[in-house]
C-alpha positions as semicolon CSV with decimal commas, in nm:
position;residue;x (nm);y (nm);z (nm)
1;M;0,092;-1,863;-1,738
2;A;0,293;-1,583;-1,876
3;T;0,646;-1,653;-1,993
4;E;0,946;-1,436;-2,101
5;S;0,829;-1,456;-2,457
6;G;0,482;-1,306;-2,372
7;S;0,389;-0,992;-2,549
8;A;0,266;-0,786;-2,241
9;R;0,522;-0,691;-1,969
10;V;0,408;-0,472;-1,688
11;L;0,650;-0,318;-1,466
12;V;0,528;-0,289;-1,107
13;L;0,689;-0,036;-0,848
14;A;0,542;-0,052;-0,493
15;F;0,617;0,171;-0,193
16;P;0,835;-0,046;0,073
17;Q;0,573;-0,070;0,328
18;A;0,351;-0,368;0,407
19;G;0,017;-0,184;0,347
20;H;0,137;-0,082;-0,002
21;T;0,354;-0,386;-0,111
22;N;0,101;-0,656;-0,009
23;P;-0,191;-0,531;-0,224
24;M;0,042;-0,454;-0,529
25;L;0,173;-0,820;-0,499
26;Q;-0,180;-0,937;-0,493
27;F;-0,255;-0,726;-0,816
28;S;0,047;-0,874;-0,976
29;K;-0,055;-1,237;-0,914
30;D;-0,401;-1,152;-1,059
31;L;-0,238;-1,016;-1,367
32;V;-0,021;-1,312;-1,398
33;S;-0,316;-1,537;-1,382
34;Q;-0,442;-1,340;-1,702
35;G;-0,126;-1,421;-1,893
36;V;0,057;-1,092;-1,817
37;F;0,438;-1,101;-1,760
38;I;0,522;-0,906;-1,451
39;T;0,846;-0,751;-1,344
40;F;0,809;-0,652;-0,957
41;V;1,067;-0,378;-0,881
42;S;1,172;-0,307;-0,516
43;F;1,442;-0,088;-0,365
44;A;1,765;-0,238;-0,270
45;F;1,694;-0,220;0,118
46;D;1,372;-0,401;0,071
47;H;1,461;-0,652;-0,187
48;H;1,535;-0,935;0,054
49;R;1,175;-0,929;0,168
50;M;1,056;-0,947;-0,188
51;L;1,294;-1,259;-0,252
52;K;1,134;-1,429;0,052
53;A;0,785;-1,359;-0,106
54;D;0,905;-1,505;-0,428
55;K;0,992;-1,845;-0,283
56;T;0,628;-1,873;-0,162
57;L;0,484;-1,761;-0,504
58;Q;0,714;-2,027;-0,671
59;R;0,553;-2,294;-0,440
60;L;0,222;-2,174;-0,580
61;G;0,322;-2,199;-0,950
62;I;0,317;-1,814;-0,983
63;T;0,592;-1,663;-1,171
64;L;0,692;-1,301;-1,109
65;R;1,022;-1,167;-1,201
66;F;1,174;-0,950;-0,910
67;E;1,432;-0,676;-0,969
68;S;1,562;-0,410;-0,759
69;I;1,691;-0,050;-0,808
70;P;1,909;0,164;-0,558
71;D;1,757;0,358;-0,303
72;H;2,052;0,585;-0,222
73;L;1,954;0,566;0,159
74;P;2,227;0,578;0,440
75;P;2,273;0,224;0,551
76;G;2,118;0,076;0,855
77;M;1,786;0,277;0,835
78;D;1,478;0,117;0,987
79;I;1,151;0,132;0,769
80;A;0,950;0,168;1,100
81;L;1,158;0,394;1,304
82;D;1,268;0,618;0,988
83;F;0,945;0,592;0,792
84;F;0,879;0,971;0,741
85;H;1,242;1,011;0,636
86;I;1,216;0,732;0,407
87;F;0,903;0,843;0,265
88;G;1,022;1,194;0,200
89;H;1,345;1,053;0,030
90;L;1,164;0,789;-0,201
91;K;0,896;1,054;-0,296
92;H;1,162;1,273;-0,455
93;I;1,408;1,015;-0,573
94;E;1,545;1,067;-0,923
95;G;1,423;0,820;-1,189
96;S;1,747;0,747;-1,378
97;D;1,788;0,410;-1,204
98;L;1,443;0,307;-1,315
99;E;1,514;0,422;-1,658
100;E;1,813;0,231;-1,673
101;L;1,630;-0,100;-1,549
102;I;1,364;-0,038;-1,819
103;H;1,618;-0,005;-2,099
104;R;1,783;-0,331;-1,981
105;L;1,475;-0,516;-1,950
106;N;1,362;-0,388;-2,317
107;V;1,699;-0,556;-2,446
108;T;1,686;-0,882;-2,261
109;G;1,293;-0,963;-2,317
110;P;0,966;-0,828;-2,421
111;P;0,952;-0,444;-2,384
112;V;0,775;-0,286;-2,101
113;T;0,431;-0,197;-2,221
114;C;0,297;-0,026;-1,888
115;I;0,425;0,087;-1,554
116;V;0,214;0,045;-1,257
117;H;0,345;0,255;-0,958
118;D;0,239;0,342;-0,614
119;A;0,097;0,697;-0,567
120;F;0,369;0,770;-0,295
121;M;0,628;0,788;-0,594
122;P;0,512;1,057;-0,821
123;W;0,855;1,097;-1,003
124;V;0,759;0,773;-1,182
125;A;0,524;0,978;-1,396
126;Q;0,832;1,175;-1,544
127;V;1,007;0,833;-1,642
128;S;0,664;0,706;-1,811
129;T;0,644;1,040;-2,005
130;K;1,007;1,045;-2,107
131;L;1,003;0,685;-2,230
132;N;0,641;0,704;-2,385
133;I;0,508;0,416;-2,171
134;P;0,157;0,419;-2,038
135;R;0,134;0,421;-1,669
136;A;-0,130;0,332;-1,391
137;L;-0,111;0,489;-1,062
138;F;-0,194;0,258;-0,782
139;Y;-0,368;0,426;-0,477
140;T;-0,382;0,205;-0,174
141;Q;-0,609;0,403;0,028
142;S;-0,988;0,382;0,006
143;A;-1,188;0,543;-0,268
144;T;-1,355;0,741;-0,011
145;V;-1,038;0,879;0,121
146;A;-0,940;0,966;-0,232
147;A;-1,252;1,162;-0,282
148;I;-1,217;1,363;0,046
149;Y;-0,870;1,461;-0,067
150;H;-0,997;1,541;-0,432
151;H;-1,253;1,761;-0,281
152;F;-1,025;1,972;-0,080
153;K;-0,776;1,977;-0,357
154;Y;-0,989;2,116;-0,613
155;V;-1,335;2,217;-0,462
156;E;-1,284;2,358;-0,128
157;K;-0,999;2,493;0,070
158;W;-0,931;2,336;0,418
159;N;-1,001;2,581;0,696
160;N;-0,787;2,429;0,966
161;C;-1,089;2,327;1,216
162;Q;-0,990;2,158;1,532
163;Q;-1,036;1,771;1,538
164;N;-1,264;1,798;1,852
165;S;-1,501;2,041;1,680
166;K;-1,878;1,963;1,650
167;D;-1,869;2,136;1,294
168;V;-1,937;1,914;1,002
169;V;-1,807;1,924;0,659
170;V;-2,017;1,838;0,346
171;I;-1,855;1,630;0,088
172;P;-2,064;1,569;-0,220
173;A;-1,940;1,193;-0,262
174;I;-2,015;1,125;0,105
175;G;-2,248;1,382;0,276
176;E;-2,192;1,524;0,597
177;M;-1,893;1,408;0,801
178;R;-1,796;1,498;1,143
179;M;-1,449;1,648;1,213
180;P;-1,313;1,346;1,413
181;D;-1,426;1,122;1,094
182;L;-1,167;1,290;0,862
183;P;-0,821;1,141;0,805
184;S;-0,592;1,240;1,067
185;T;-0,363;1,426;0,825
186;F;-0,625;1,728;0,848
187;F;-0,527;1,806;1,212
188;P;-0,215;1,855;1,419
189;P;0,026;1,724;1,447
190;H;0,001;1,561;1,108
191;L;-0,137;1,890;0,949
192;T;0,154;2,086;1,083
193;A;0,404;1,822;0,969
194;G;0,290;1,869;0,605
195;C;0,100;1,539;0,577
196;L;-0,206;1,706;0,424
197;D;-0,019;1,879;0,178
198;D;0,154;1,555;0,083
199;N;-0,174;1,373;0,041
200;L;-0,332;1,648;-0,164
201;S;-0,025;1,649;-0,402
202;L;-0,079;1,267;-0,462
203;I;-0,432;1,349;-0,567
204;E;-0,266;1,591;-0,838
205;N;-0,069;1,292;-0,959
206;F;-0,386;1,132;-1,091
207;N;-0,348;1,376;-1,382
208;G;-0,180;1,205;-1,676
209;A;-0,229;0,853;-1,555
210;S;-0,385;0,609;-1,793
211;W;-0,568;0,444;-1,503
212;V;-0,594;0,510;-1,123
213;I;-0,614;0,173;-0,968
214;L;-0,816;0,129;-0,646
215;N;-0,818;-0,162;-0,410
216;S;-1,194;-0,147;-0,390
217;F;-1,510;-0,241;-0,580
218;D;-1,802;-0,044;-0,703
219;Q;-2,073;-0,186;-0,467
220;L;-1,855;-0,110;-0,169
221;E;-1,795;0,265;-0,241
222;S;-2,020;0,349;-0,526
223;K;-2,070;0,706;-0,433
224;A;-1,698;0,801;-0,392
225;I;-1,614;0,596;-0,695
226;N;-1,877;0,769;-0,910
227;Y;-1,778;1,105;-0,770
228;L;-1,413;1,048;-0,882
229;R;-1,518;0,929;-1,233
230;E;-1,744;1,227;-1,267
231;A;-1,434;1,436;-1,198
232;N;-1,268;1,255;-1,487
233;V;-1,037;1,041;-1,279
234;P;-0,964;0,729;-1,478
235;V;-1,075;0,490;-1,199
236;C;-1,019;0,116;-1,225
237;T;-1,137;-0,078;-0,927
238;V;-0,957;-0,408;-0,883
239;G;-1,039;-0,517;-0,510
240;P;-1,060;-0,678;-0,286
241;L;-0,710;-0,769;-0,326
242;I;-0,680;-1,075;-0,110
243;P;-0,531;-1,427;-0,167
244;S;-0,725;-1,648;-0,408
245;A;-0,801;-1,907;-0,121
246;F;-1,020;-1,637;0,059
247;L;-1,174;-1,496;-0,256
248;D;-1,236;-1,702;-0,575
249;R;-1,089;-2,027;-0,443
250;R;-0,922;-2,087;-0,786
251;N;-0,602;-2,174;-0,586
252;S;-0,676;-2,320;-0,230
253;E;-0,315;-2,308;-0,148
254;D;-0,283;-1,932;-0,214
255;T;-0,293;-1,800;0,141
256;Q;-0,010;-1,557;0,141
257;F;-0,062;-1,195;0,159
258;G;0,276;-1,085;0,085
259;G;0,621;-1,050;0,224
260;S;0,678;-0,937;0,590
261;P;1,000;-0,758;0,690
262;W;1,001;-0,962;0,997
263;E;1,043;-1,330;1,062
264;E;0,695;-1,489;1,120
265;E;0,565;-1,788;1,303
266;T;0,298;-1,865;1,066
267;E;0,268;-2,236;1,117
268;E;0,292;-2,222;1,488
269;C;0,036;-1,963;1,518
270;L;-0,224;-2,132;1,279
271;E;-0,159;-2,460;1,478
272;W;-0,237;-2,246;1,798
273;L;-0,558;-2,094;1,637
274;Q;-0,698;-2,440;1,518
275;S;-0,674;-2,539;1,884
276;K;-0,915;-2,271;1,981
277;P;-1,294;-2,247;1,951
278;P;-1,433;-2,029;1,662
279;H;-1,476;-1,656;1,737
280;S;-1,269;-1,679;2,053
281;V;-0,942;-1,519;1,978
282;V;-0,866;-1,138;1,997
283;Y;-0,612;-1,018;1,747
284;V;-0,409;-0,727;1,802
285;S;-0,167;-0,531;1,569
286;F;-0,065;-0,167;1,538
287;G;0,057;-0,187;1,188
288;S;0,414;-0,147;1,047
289;I;0,479;0,220;1,137
290;A;0,304;0,283;1,458
291;T;0,546;0,382;1,757
292;I;0,435;0,230;2,087
293;S;0,621;0,279;2,410
294;T;0,734;0,007;2,638
295;Q;0,487;0,134;2,902
296;Q;0,203;0,128;2,661
297;I;0,304;-0,227;2,547
298;R;0,284;-0,323;2,945
299;E;-0,053;-0,173;2,984
300;I;-0,208;-0,327;2,668
301;G;-0,059;-0,674;2,779
302;R;-0,202;-0,651;3,128
303;G;-0,542;-0,550;2,989
304;L;-0,538;-0,839;2,746
305;H;-0,421;-1,093;3,003
306;S;-0,692;-0,950;3,257
307;S;-0,956;-0,979;2,979
308;G;-0,940;-1,369;3,013
309;Q;-0,971;-1,393;2,627
310;N;-0,740;-1,580;2,398
311;F;-0,542;-1,333;2,201
312;L;-0,262;-1,309;1,920
313;W;-0,060;-0,995;1,932
314;A;0,172;-0,926;1,633
315;I;0,456;-0,707;1,758
316;R;0,738;-0,611;1,542
317;P;1,096;-0,628;1,704
318;S;1,151;-0,243;1,707
319;V;0,843;-0,167;1,893
320;G;0,887;-0,024;2,232
């Protein structure tokens, strides 16, 4: 177990959304198991969730240090309802607060020797360069998605085809792809909202990174991973990033994926699931940013009830 006196300190900065934070937490846990001292940095509005996750980690004997930096967001913003506003804000935030934190950490303990940051926060690269600290870019989407965006960033210009078109696009790393199989950012309304440009700019941030970390493994996406490596992307595969109890079983009590921004009924749900036969429960979840109307919720609920199947539906408070 790493301690404050350890020689390697990695500063980790995740984007404040479950699909980004949770795999970053898993990666941090893996580094801690290798004797690396981790400082996990969150933004002020999201810090309470990380502290809740820290309590679980402490029970498992996993030591991470949690710090926060100001987010400069208006008070009362909802990560689900205001996601795209928050995304745009955090993508272009200044790095002075992070610099100040790093200077403080360097004085109070072992110096920061590497920065691992989410691809959604490219400004960290400027801090890394200014302070002469190597950085690793953490890309939370699949290697295949990265290869698609890389292709349309550097090889072929996107020609704005319709999503329902029967045309195909040929991507060397993947082969032929039908239009509906491409990421939704290639089509309206996401295309016209600038989402494609945003994702293409993330690929540009691969440049200058010492490593590009992917939550995948070579046997799963070998063609896409090889394509990126042949394009001189310093890919490092670290997946699958899931708790030890479900992977290597070194720690059978490690079943926590990360911190949830909403209250969970984990024990009650597990007790209910244990009472049901194997393969008999339908799990329903629309993630942390999808917006669903009250009418849609009612229709889905009626459909689930009419199916006669046991179901577990994760609904965040703000949905509907």
